[in-house]
């Protein structure tokens, strides 16, 4: 009997246990989903908070905010003025109206203008997904086209052979006392003095840079077949001029309207730079052969162990040309007979990146951490933003090639080190510096207010100021009545000091070339649409370098 009772109790407990388990499983399968659905229904049915439709969007990173402003500077430099520009030029339909004023003056310097268009195009080619993400793609293309349309008017772009190029509109000679772009302080729309056109019959540097600008833009506009073809044709024409043995001199030599302002120190760097872009735009291997010819590299001093050759600027394209050709090596790997120079360019590019790192003490730093690429000279920021762009872009190239970093001698440098250099320098420019000042007008709470810029400094008071009457606004200690939004000024000195005085142009004047580098650097750093570059679009004109593998034969059937 005892045995039977124990067995009965055991069976009851076992049955109860299984009932609990079945109820729990039923709750998980049936009850829990019902509770969740009701909860979601109740959540969705609640009215939105009072500020639901007026709340701010997710804040952008500061690089994106600054980029929106930096692009506006180019709009400001267009101006509806200079309608008689190029009236003294021959064979130019409609004159030389359009283009961009260079800086705070009203001169059109075609050498730095061409460089600026190349830089804008390069940034759009590499980071078009970012431009599209922040809705600046169409704006950037419009700015480029405004510049390239103008450049096509500076020579006979319908011809295959030309004997002259218009190199500049306006300007001044040092020590001039006659009314001109330097002695007068007038709004662009009020200019009433002569603006002579400078024409050159030799100048491989200007022609080479123009070819680079037009070739790069042809890739930007490859979706507009007719315009892209027009740009390639124009690029070929000025390239032929550049390579003409009788035209091989610097465009500024002996010209007193050009040499004091944008003097060129050589043209072989433009041969490297221009031929690299021509290769990308056309796929013609003769351009790659020239870019990887040892004589070109030697005369450009591209491979010399000289820190000044590692500073990318409107006058020295070698560091950027070697980076662009390193891109060719990383992603196309053309092999013989190009590999030897491409490998050396790749190595030189790595050395350039190493020179930017503080641990190697190639370039001095200010106490605030700004790299001194101007070697103690003025307008340092325009060189810094170019270095930021190159470092950021090189890191993206390596990442796209599945490489974790680079080497400085035997020391491995991870990609983050290059990116930290780039962000530290850009952060300094945007306000993280001893002056607690952003050097981009309109960005941040504190920025320069006495920018050396005619249009920004003269009030909109319905008064037309003459050449000398306008000078009062140059010397005024009042802030500019108009912010030239997005303009990056020359920047601080080597002691991190900035003198916000309109008459001191080395501190307070923005330039077209400087802002082009700023735009390129900012878009490379912005977190919009993620990191990385467009690996393939730049090479769309290049045919496969190796024969395509034959399709496999169909299986044999008896």
Coordinates of C-alpha atoms in Angstrom, one line a residue:
X1 CA 0.0 0.0 0.0
X2 CA 2.7 2.4 0.9
X3 CA 4.4 1.7 -2.3
X4 CA 1.2 2.5 -4.3
X5 CA 0.7 5.8 -2.5
X6 CA 4.2 7.0 -3.2
X7 CA 3.8 6.1 -6.8
X8 CA 0.5 7.9 -7.0
X9 CA 2.0 11.1 -5.5
X10 CA 4.9 10.9 -7.9
X11 CA 2.6 10.7 -10.9
X12 CA 0.6 13.7 -9.6
X13 CA 3.7 15.8 -9.3
X14 CA 4.9 14.8 -12.7
X15 CA 1.5 15.7 -14.2
X16 CA 1.5 19.1 -12.5
X17 CA 5.0 19.8 -13.7
X18 CA 4.0 19.1 -17.3
X19 CA 0.9 21.3 -17.0
X20 CA 3.1 24.3 -15.8
X21 CA 5.4 23.7 -18.8
X22 CA 2.5 23.6 -21.2
X23 CA 0.9 26.8 -19.8
X24 CA 4.3 28.6 -20.0
X25 CA 4.8 27.5 -23.6
X26 CA 1.3 28.6 -24.5
X27 CA 2.0 32.0 -22.9
X28 CA 5.2 32.5 -25.0
X29 CA 3.5 31.4 -28.2
X30 CA 0.1 33.1 -27.9
X31 CA 0.0 35.6 -25.0
X32 CA 3.3 37.4 -25.4
X33 CA 2.9 38.4 -29.1
X34 CA -0.6 39.7 -28.2
X35 CA 0.9 41.9 -25.5
X36 CA 3.6 43.2 -27.8
X37 CA 1.2 44.0 -30.6
X38 CA -1.1 45.9 -28.3
X39 CA 1.8 47.8 -26.8
X40 CA 3.0 48.8 -30.2
X41 CA -0.5 49.8 -31.3
X42 CA -0.9 51.9 -28.2
X43 CA 2.5 53.5 -28.7
X44 CA 1.8 54.4 -32.3
X45 CA -1.6 55.8 -31.5
X46 CA -0.2 58.4 -29.1
X47 CA 0.0 61.9 -30.5
X48 CA 3.4 63.3 -31.3
X49 CA 5.0 65.9 -28.8
X50 CA 4.2 69.5 -29.5
X51 CA 7.6 70.2 -31.2
X52 CA 7.6 67.0 -33.2
X53 CA 7.2 68.7 -36.6
X54 CA 9.5 71.7 -35.7
X55 CA 12.4 69.9 -34.1
X56 CA 15.8 70.2 -35.7
X57 CA 17.3 67.5 -37.9
X58 CA 20.1 65.4 -36.6
X59 CA 23.1 67.8 -36.3
X60 CA 25.7 67.5 -39.1
X61 CA 29.4 67.0 -38.3
X62 CA 31.3 70.3 -38.3
X63 CA 33.1 69.3 -41.5
X64 CA 29.9 69.1 -43.4
X65 CA 28.7 72.4 -42.0
X66 CA 31.9 74.1 -43.0
X67 CA 31.8 72.5 -46.4
X68 CA 28.4 74.0 -47.2
X69 CA 29.9 77.4 -46.4
X70 CA 33.2 76.9 -48.2
X71 CA 31.4 76.2 -51.4
X72 CA 29.5 79.6 -51.1
X73 CA 32.8 81.4 -51.4
X74 CA 33.0 80.5 -55.0
X75 CA 29.6 82.0 -55.6
X76 CA 30.8 85.2 -54.1
X77 CA 33.8 85.3 -56.4
X78 CA 31.7 85.2 -59.5
X79 CA 30.0 88.6 -59.3
X80 CA 27.9 90.1 -62.1
X81 CA 30.6 92.5 -63.3
X82 CA 33.6 92.9 -65.5
X83 CA 31.3 93.0 -68.6
X84 CA 34.1 94.5 -70.7
X85 CA 36.7 92.0 -69.7
X86 CA 38.6 90.8 -72.7
X87 CA 37.5 93.6 -75.0
X88 CA 41.1 94.0 -76.0
X89 CA 41.5 90.3 -76.8
X90 CA 41.2 89.0 -80.4
X91 CA 39.5 85.8 -81.5
X92 CA 37.4 85.6 -78.3
X93 CA 33.7 85.5 -78.9
X94 CA 31.9 87.6 -76.2
X95 CA 35.2 88.6 -74.5
X96 CA 36.5 87.1 -71.3
X97 CA 33.4 87.7 -69.2
X98 CA 32.9 85.2 -66.4
X99 CA 35.3 83.1 -64.4
X100 CA 36.3 83.9 -60.8
X101 CA 38.0 86.8 -59.1
X102 CA 41.0 85.4 -57.4
X103 CA 40.9 86.9 -53.9
X104 CA 40.1 90.2 -52.2
X105 CA 41.1 91.9 -55.4
X106 CA 39.3 91.9 -58.7
X107 CA 41.9 90.2 -60.8
X108 CA 41.4 87.0 -62.8
X109 CA 44.6 84.9 -62.5
X110 CA 44.1 82.0 -64.8
X111 CA 46.9 79.9 -63.3
X112 CA 45.5 79.5 -59.8
X113 CA 41.9 79.5 -61.2
X114 CA 42.7 76.4 -63.3
X115 CA 44.3 74.8 -60.3
X116 CA 41.2 75.5 -58.2
X117 CA 39.0 73.9 -60.9
X118 CA 41.2 70.8 -61.0
X119 CA 41.0 70.5 -57.2
X120 CA 37.2 70.8 -57.2
X121 CA 36.8 68.2 -59.9
X122 CA 39.2 65.8 -58.2
X123 CA 37.1 66.1 -55.0
X124 CA 33.9 65.4 -56.9
X125 CA 35.3 62.4 -58.7
X126 CA 36.5 60.8 -55.5
X127 CA 33.7 61.7 -53.2
X128 CA 30.6 62.2 -55.4
X129 CA 28.6 60.0 -53.0
X130 CA 29.3 62.4 -50.2
X131 CA 28.4 65.5 -52.3
X132 CA 25.1 63.8 -53.2
X133 CA 24.4 62.8 -49.6
X134 CA 24.6 66.5 -48.4
X135 CA 22.9 67.7 -51.5
X136 CA 25.8 69.7 -52.8
X137 CA 26.6 67.6 -55.9
X138 CA 24.8 69.8 -58.4
X139 CA 26.1 72.9 -56.8
X140 CA 29.7 71.7 -57.0
X141 CA 29.3 70.7 -60.6
X142 CA 27.8 74.1 -61.4
X143 CA 30.8 75.8 -59.9
X144 CA 33.2 73.7 -61.9
X145 CA 31.3 74.3 -65.1
X146 CA 31.3 78.0 -64.5
X147 CA 35.1 77.8 -64.3
X148 CA 35.7 75.5 -67.2
X149 CA 33.3 77.4 -69.5
X150 CA 35.5 80.4 -68.9
X151 CA 38.8 78.6 -69.4
X152 CA 37.5 77.3 -72.8
X153 CA 37.2 81.0 -73.8
X154 CA 40.8 81.8 -73.0
X155 CA 42.0 80.1 -76.1
X156 CA 40.6 78.8 -79.4
X157 CA 39.2 75.6 -78.0
X158 CA 37.8 74.6 -81.4
X159 CA 41.3 74.4 -82.9
X160 CA 43.8 71.6 -82.6
X161 CA 46.8 73.9 -82.7
X162 CA 47.0 77.4 -81.0
X163 CA 49.8 79.9 -80.7
X164 CA 48.6 82.0 -77.7
X165 CA 46.6 81.8 -74.5
X166 CA 45.0 84.6 -72.4
X167 CA 46.6 84.2 -69.0
X168 CA 45.1 87.0 -66.9
X169 CA 42.5 89.8 -66.9
X170 CA 43.2 92.9 -64.8
X171 CA 46.0 93.2 -62.3
X172 CA 48.7 95.7 -61.5
X173 CA 52.5 96.3 -61.7
X174 CA 54.4 96.7 -58.4
X175 CA 54.7 100.4 -57.6
X176 CA 51.9 101.4 -59.9
X177 CA 50.3 104.8 -59.3
X178 CA 47.7 104.5 -62.1
X179 CA 44.2 103.2 -61.3
X180 CA 44.2 99.4 -61.4
X181 CA 43.2 96.4 -59.3
X182 CA 45.8 97.1 -56.6
X183 CA 45.7 100.8 -56.3
X184 CA 41.9 101.0 -56.3
X185 CA 39.4 99.8 -53.7
X186 CA 36.1 99.4 -55.5
X187 CA 33.3 96.9 -55.7
X188 CA 33.7 94.6 -58.8
X189 CA 30.5 96.1 -60.3
X190 CA 31.9 99.6 -59.9
X191 CA 35.2 99.1 -61.6
X192 CA 35.9 102.1 -63.9
X193 CA 39.6 101.6 -64.7
X194 CA 41.3 99.7 -67.5
X195 CA 41.7 96.0 -67.1
X196 CA 44.3 94.8 -69.6
X197 CA 44.4 91.2 -70.8
X198 CA 47.7 89.4 -70.5
X199 CA 48.4 87.1 -73.5
X200 CA 51.2 84.5 -73.6
X201 CA 52.8 82.8 -76.5
X202 CA 54.8 80.4 -74.3
X203 CA 53.9 78.8 -71.0
X204 CA 53.9 75.1 -70.5
X205 CA 52.9 75.4 -66.9
X206 CA 49.7 77.4 -67.4
X207 CA 48.8 75.2 -70.4
X208 CA 49.5 72.0 -68.5
X209 CA 47.4 73.1 -65.6
X210 CA 44.6 74.1 -67.9
X211 CA 44.8 70.7 -69.5
X212 CA 44.5 69.1 -66.1
X213 CA 41.5 71.2 -65.2
X214 CA 39.6 70.4 -68.4
X215 CA 40.6 66.7 -68.3
X216 CA 39.5 66.3 -64.7
X217 CA 36.2 68.1 -65.4
X218 CA 35.5 65.9 -68.4
X219 CA 35.3 63.0 -65.9
X220 CA 33.0 64.9 -63.7
X221 CA 30.7 65.6 -66.6
X222 CA 31.0 62.1 -68.3
X223 CA 27.2 61.8 -68.1
X224 CA 27.0 64.8 -70.4
X225 CA 28.7 63.2 -73.4
X226 CA 28.8 66.3 -75.6
X227 CA 30.2 68.6 -73.0
X228 CA 32.7 66.0 -71.7
X229 CA 33.9 65.5 -75.3
X230 CA 34.3 69.3 -75.6
X231 CA 36.4 69.5 -72.5
X232 CA 38.7 66.6 -73.7
X233 CA 39.1 68.4 -77.0
X234 CA 40.0 71.6 -75.2
X235 CA 42.4 69.8 -72.9
X236 CA 44.1 68.2 -75.9
X237 CA 44.6 71.6 -77.6
X238 CA 46.2 73.3 -74.6
X239 CA 48.3 70.1 -73.9
X240 CA 49.7 70.3 -77.4
X241 CA 50.6 73.9 -76.7
X242 CA 52.3 72.9 -73.5
X243 CA 54.3 70.2 -75.1
X244 CA 55.4 72.3 -78.1
X245 CA 59.2 72.6 -77.8
X246 CA 59.0 76.3 -78.6
X247 CA 56.6 77.0 -75.8
X248 CA 58.5 75.5 -73.0
X249 CA 59.0 78.3 -70.5
X250 CA 57.1 79.5 -67.5
X251 CA 54.1 81.6 -68.3
X252 CA 55.1 84.4 -65.9
X253 CA 58.6 84.9 -67.1
X254 CA 59.2 88.6 -67.8
X255 CA 55.6 89.6 -67.3
X256 CA 55.4 92.3 -64.6
X257 CA 51.6 91.9 -64.3
X258 CA 52.0 88.2 -63.3
X259 CA 55.4 87.5 -61.8
X260 CA 54.9 89.5 -58.5
X261 CA 51.7 87.7 -57.7
X262 CA 51.6 84.1 -59.2
X263 CA 55.1 83.5 -60.4
X264 CA 55.7 79.9 -61.5
X265 CA 58.9 78.2 -60.7
X266 CA 58.8 75.5 -63.3
X267 CA 56.6 73.4 -65.6
X268 CA 57.7 69.8 -65.3
X269 CA 55.4 69.2 -62.3
X270 CA 52.6 70.3 -64.6
X271 CA 53.8 67.7 -67.2
X272 CA 53.4 65.0 -64.5
X273 CA 50.1 66.4 -63.2
X274 CA 48.6 67.2 -66.6
X275 CA 49.6 63.9 -68.2
X276 CA 48.2 61.9 -65.3
X277 CA 44.9 63.6 -65.7
X278 CA 45.0 63.3 -69.5
X279 CA 45.5 59.6 -69.1
X280 CA 42.6 59.2 -66.8
X281 CA 40.3 61.3 -69.1
X282 CA 41.3 59.6 -72.4
X283 CA 42.9 56.2 -71.6
X284 CA 45.7 57.1 -74.0
X285 CA 48.8 55.3 -72.7
X286 CA 51.2 57.9 -74.2
X287 CA 50.2 60.2 -71.4
X288 CA 51.0 57.5 -68.8
X289 CA 54.4 57.0 -70.5
X290 CA 55.2 60.7 -70.1
X291 CA 54.1 60.7 -66.5
X292 CA 56.3 57.7 -65.7
X293 CA 59.3 58.9 -67.8
X294 CA 62.3 59.3 -65.5
X295 CA 63.3 62.6 -67.2
X296 CA 59.9 64.1 -66.3
X297 CA 60.3 63.1 -62.7
X298 CA 63.9 64.3 -62.6
X299 CA 63.2 67.8 -64.0
X300 CA 60.1 68.1 -61.7
X301 CA 62.4 67.3 -58.8
X302 CA 59.6 64.9 -57.7
X303 CA 61.9 62.3 -56.2
X304 CA 64.4 64.6 -54.5
X305 CA 64.8 64.5 -50.7
X306 CA 63.7 68.1 -50.2
X307 CA 60.9 69.0 -47.8
X308 CA 59.8 71.9 -50.0
X309 CA 59.0 69.3 -52.7
X310 CA 56.5 67.7 -50.4
X311 CA 54.4 70.8 -50.1
X312 CA 51.4 70.6 -52.5
X313 CA 50.3 74.0 -53.9
X314 CA 49.2 75.9 -57.0
X315 CA 53.0 76.1 -57.9
X316 CA 54.1 72.6 -57.0
X317 CA 51.8 69.7 -58.3
X318 CA 54.4 66.9 -57.8
X319 CA 53.1 65.5 -54.5
X320 CA 49.5 65.3 -55.9
X321 CA 50.6 64.0 -59.3
X322 CA 52.5 61.1 -57.5
X323 CA 49.5 60.4 -55.3
X324 CA 47.2 60.2 -58.4
X325 CA 49.7 57.9 -60.1
X326 CA 49.9 55.8 -57.0
X327 CA 46.1 55.4 -57.4
X328 CA 46.8 54.0 -60.9
X329 CA 49.3 51.5 -59.4
X330 CA 47.0 50.4 -56.6
X331 CA 43.9 49.8 -58.6
X332 CA 45.0 49.2 -62.2
X333 CA 48.5 47.8 -61.7
X334 CA 49.6 48.4 -65.3
X335 CA 53.0 46.7 -64.8
X336 CA 55.8 47.0 -67.3
X337 CA 57.1 49.5 -68.5
X338 CA 55.4 51.8 -66.0
X339 CA 55.9 49.8 -62.8
X340 CA 59.4 51.1 -61.9
X341 CA 58.4 54.8 -61.7
X342 CA 55.0 54.0 -60.3
X343 CA 56.6 52.1 -57.5
X344 CA 59.0 55.0 -56.8
X345 CA 56.1 57.5 -56.9
X346 CA 54.3 55.2 -54.4
X347 CA 57.3 55.2 -52.1
X348 CA 57.7 59.0 -52.4
X349 CA 54.0 59.5 -51.5
X350 CA 54.5 57.4 -48.4
X351 CA 57.5 59.6 -47.5
X352 CA 55.5 62.7 -48.0
X353 CA 52.9 61.4 -45.6
X354 CA 55.6 60.5 -43.1
X355 CA 56.9 64.1 -43.4
X356 CA 53.5 65.4 -42.2
X357 CA 53.8 63.4 -38.9
X358 CA 55.2 65.4 -36.0
X359 CA 57.3 62.5 -34.7
X360 CA 59.6 62.8 -37.7
X361 CA 60.2 66.6 -37.2
X362 CA 60.4 67.4 -40.9
X363 CA 58.2 70.5 -40.6
X364 CA 57.9 72.7 -37.6
X365 CA 54.7 73.0 -35.6
X366 CA 53.3 76.0 -33.8
X367 CA 52.6 75.7 -30.1
X368 CA 49.0 75.2 -30.9
X369 CA 49.8 72.2 -33.2
X370 CA 49.5 73.7 -36.7
X371 CA 52.0 72.3 -39.2
X372 CA 54.1 75.1 -40.9
X373 CA 54.3 74.2 -44.5
X374 CA 54.9 77.7 -45.7
X375 CA 58.4 77.5 -44.1
X376 CA 57.7 80.7 -42.1
X377 CA 56.0 82.5 -45.0
X378 CA 52.5 83.9 -45.2
X379 CA 49.2 82.3 -46.1
X380 CA 50.1 79.0 -44.5
X381 CA 46.6 77.6 -44.3
X382 CA 46.3 77.1 -48.1
X383 CA 49.2 74.6 -47.9
X384 CA 47.8 72.9 -44.8
X385 CA 44.4 72.1 -46.3
X386 CA 46.1 70.6 -49.3
X387 CA 48.1 68.4 -47.0
X388 CA 45.0 67.4 -45.2
X389 CA 43.3 66.4 -48.5
X390 CA 46.3 64.3 -49.6
X391 CA 46.7 62.5 -46.3
X392 CA 42.9 61.8 -46.0
X393 CA 42.7 60.7 -49.6
X394 CA 45.8 58.4 -49.4
X395 CA 44.3 56.7 -46.3
X396 CA 41.1 56.1 -48.3
X397 CA 43.1 54.7 -51.2
X398 CA 45.0 52.3 -49.0
X399 CA 41.7 51.2 -47.3
X400 CA 40.1 50.6 -50.7
X401 CA 43.1 48.5 -51.6
X402 CA 42.7 46.5 -48.4
X403 CA 45.9 47.8 -47.0
X404 CA 45.9 48.5 -43.2
X405 CA 48.5 51.3 -43.5
X406 CA 51.9 52.4 -44.8
X407 CA 55.5 52.4 -43.7
X408 CA 57.9 55.1 -42.6
X409 CA 61.2 53.3 -42.9
X410 CA 60.6 50.2 -40.8
X411 CA 57.8 51.7 -38.7
X412 CA 54.3 50.7 -39.6
X413 CA 51.9 53.7 -39.8
X414 CA 48.2 52.6 -39.5
X415 CA 45.5 54.5 -41.5
X416 CA 44.2 56.1 -38.3
X417 CA 47.5 57.9 -37.8
X418 CA 47.1 59.7 -41.2
X419 CA 43.5 60.5 -40.5
X420 CA 44.3 61.9 -37.0
X421 CA 46.8 64.2 -38.7
X422 CA 44.2 65.4 -41.1
X423 CA 41.5 65.9 -38.5
X424 CA 43.9 67.7 -36.1
X425 CA 44.9 70.2 -38.7
X426 CA 41.3 70.8 -39.9
X427 CA 40.1 71.1 -36.3
X428 CA 42.7 73.8 -35.7
X429 CA 41.5 75.7 -38.8
X430 CA 37.9 75.4 -37.6
X431 CA 38.5 76.8 -34.1
X432 CA 40.5 74.4 -32.0
X433 CA 43.5 76.7 -31.6
X434 CA 45.0 79.2 -29.1
X435 CA 42.9 82.1 -30.6
X436 CA 39.7 80.0 -30.2
X437 CA 38.9 81.4 -33.7
X438 CA 37.6 79.7 -36.8
X439 CA 39.6 80.8 -39.9
X440 CA 36.6 80.1 -42.1
X441 CA 34.3 83.1 -42.2
X442 CA 30.8 82.3 -40.9
X443 CA 31.8 79.1 -39.2
X444 CA 31.6 78.9 -35.5
X445 CA 31.0 81.7 -33.0
X446 CA 34.2 83.6 -33.6
X447 CA 35.8 84.2 -37.0
X448 CA 37.6 87.1 -38.9
X449 CA 35.4 90.1 -39.4
X450 CA 37.9 92.4 -41.2
X451 CA 38.6 90.2 -44.2
X452 CA 40.7 91.8 -46.9
X453 CA 38.0 91.8 -49.6
X454 CA 36.7 94.7 -51.6
X455 CA 33.2 93.5 -52.1
X456 CA 32.7 92.4 -48.5
X457 CA 34.2 95.6 -47.0
X458 CA 32.2 98.3 -48.9
X459 CA 28.7 98.9 -47.5
X460 CA 25.6 98.5 -49.7
X461 CA 24.6 102.2 -49.4
X462 CA 23.7 103.0 -53.0
X463 CA 26.9 105.1 -53.3
X464 CA 29.3 104.4 -56.2
X465 CA 32.8 104.8 -54.7
X466 CA 35.6 105.9 -57.0
X467 CA 39.0 104.4 -57.1
X468 CA 40.3 106.6 -54.2
X469 CA 37.0 107.2 -52.4
X470 CA 36.8 103.4 -51.8
X471 CA 40.1 103.3 -50.0
X472 CA 38.4 104.6 -46.8
X473 CA 36.9 101.1 -46.5
X474 CA 40.3 99.5 -46.7
X475 CA 41.5 101.5 -43.7
X476 CA 38.3 101.4 -41.7
X477 CA 38.5 99.7 -38.4
X478 CA 34.9 98.7 -38.5
X479 CA 34.0 95.1 -39.2
X480 CA 33.0 94.3 -42.8
X481 CA 29.4 95.1 -43.5
X482 CA 29.1 91.8 -45.4
X483 CA 30.4 88.4 -44.4
X484 CA 32.2 86.7 -47.2
X485 CA 30.8 83.4 -46.0
X486 CA 33.0 80.3 -46.4
X487 CA 36.2 82.3 -47.1
X488 CA 39.3 80.8 -45.5
X489 CA 41.7 83.6 -44.7
X490 CA 45.5 83.4 -44.8
X491 CA 45.6 82.3 -41.2
X492 CA 47.8 82.8 -38.1
X493 CA 51.5 83.3 -37.9
X494 CA 54.0 80.9 -36.4
X495 CA 53.2 82.0 -32.9
X496 CA 49.5 81.2 -33.4
X497 CA 48.7 84.9 -33.4
X498 CA 46.1 86.3 -35.8
X499 CA 45.8 90.0 -36.5
X500 CA 42.3 90.7 -37.8
X501 CA 43.2 93.8 -39.7
X502 CA 42.0 94.4 -43.3
X503 CA 45.2 96.0 -44.5
X504 CA 47.3 93.0 -43.5
X505 CA 46.4 90.7 -46.4
X506 CA 48.8 87.9 -45.3
X507 CA 46.5 87.3 -42.3
X508 CA 43.1 88.2 -43.6
X509 CA 42.9 87.6 -47.4
X510 CA 41.2 84.5 -48.8
X511 CA 42.2 83.0 -52.2
X512 CA 40.5 80.8 -54.8
X513 CA 43.2 78.2 -54.6
X514 CA 43.1 78.1 -50.8
X515 CA 39.4 77.6 -50.8
X516 CA 39.5 74.9 -53.4
X517 CA 41.9 73.0 -51.1
X518 CA 39.6 73.6 -48.2
X519 CA 36.6 72.2 -50.0
X520 CA 38.5 69.1 -51.1
X521 CA 39.8 68.5 -47.5
X522 CA 36.4 69.0 -45.9
X523 CA 34.6 66.6 -48.2
X524 CA 37.3 64.0 -47.6
X525 CA 36.7 64.2 -43.9
X526 CA 32.9 64.6 -43.7
X527 CA 31.1 61.6 -42.3
X528 CA 28.3 62.0 -44.7
X529 CA 27.6 58.8 -46.7
X530 CA 30.4 57.0 -44.9
X531 CA 34.0 56.8 -45.7
X532 CA 35.9 55.7 -48.9
X533 CA 36.3 56.7 -52.4
X534 CA 34.8 55.8 -55.8
X535 CA 37.4 53.4 -57.0
X536 CA 36.4 53.1 -60.6
X537 CA 34.7 56.1 -62.1
X538 CA 38.0 58.0 -62.6
X539 CA 39.1 55.1 -64.8
X540 CA 36.0 54.8 -67.0
X541 CA 37.9 56.0 -70.1
X542 CA 40.7 53.4 -69.7
X543 CA 40.3 50.2 -71.5
X544 CA 41.3 46.9 -69.8
X545 CA 45.1 46.7 -69.6
X546 CA 45.2 43.0 -70.1
X547 CA 43.3 40.8 -72.5
X548 CA 40.0 39.6 -71.2
X549 CA 39.9 35.9 -70.4
X550 CA 38.1 33.8 -73.0
X551 CA 34.7 32.5 -72.1
X552 CA 34.8 28.8 -71.2
X553 CA 33.8 26.4 -74.0
X554 CA 30.4 24.7 -73.6
X555 CA 30.5 21.2 -72.2
X556 CA 30.9 18.5 -74.8
X557 CA 27.9 16.4 -75.5
X558 CA 28.1 13.1 -77.4

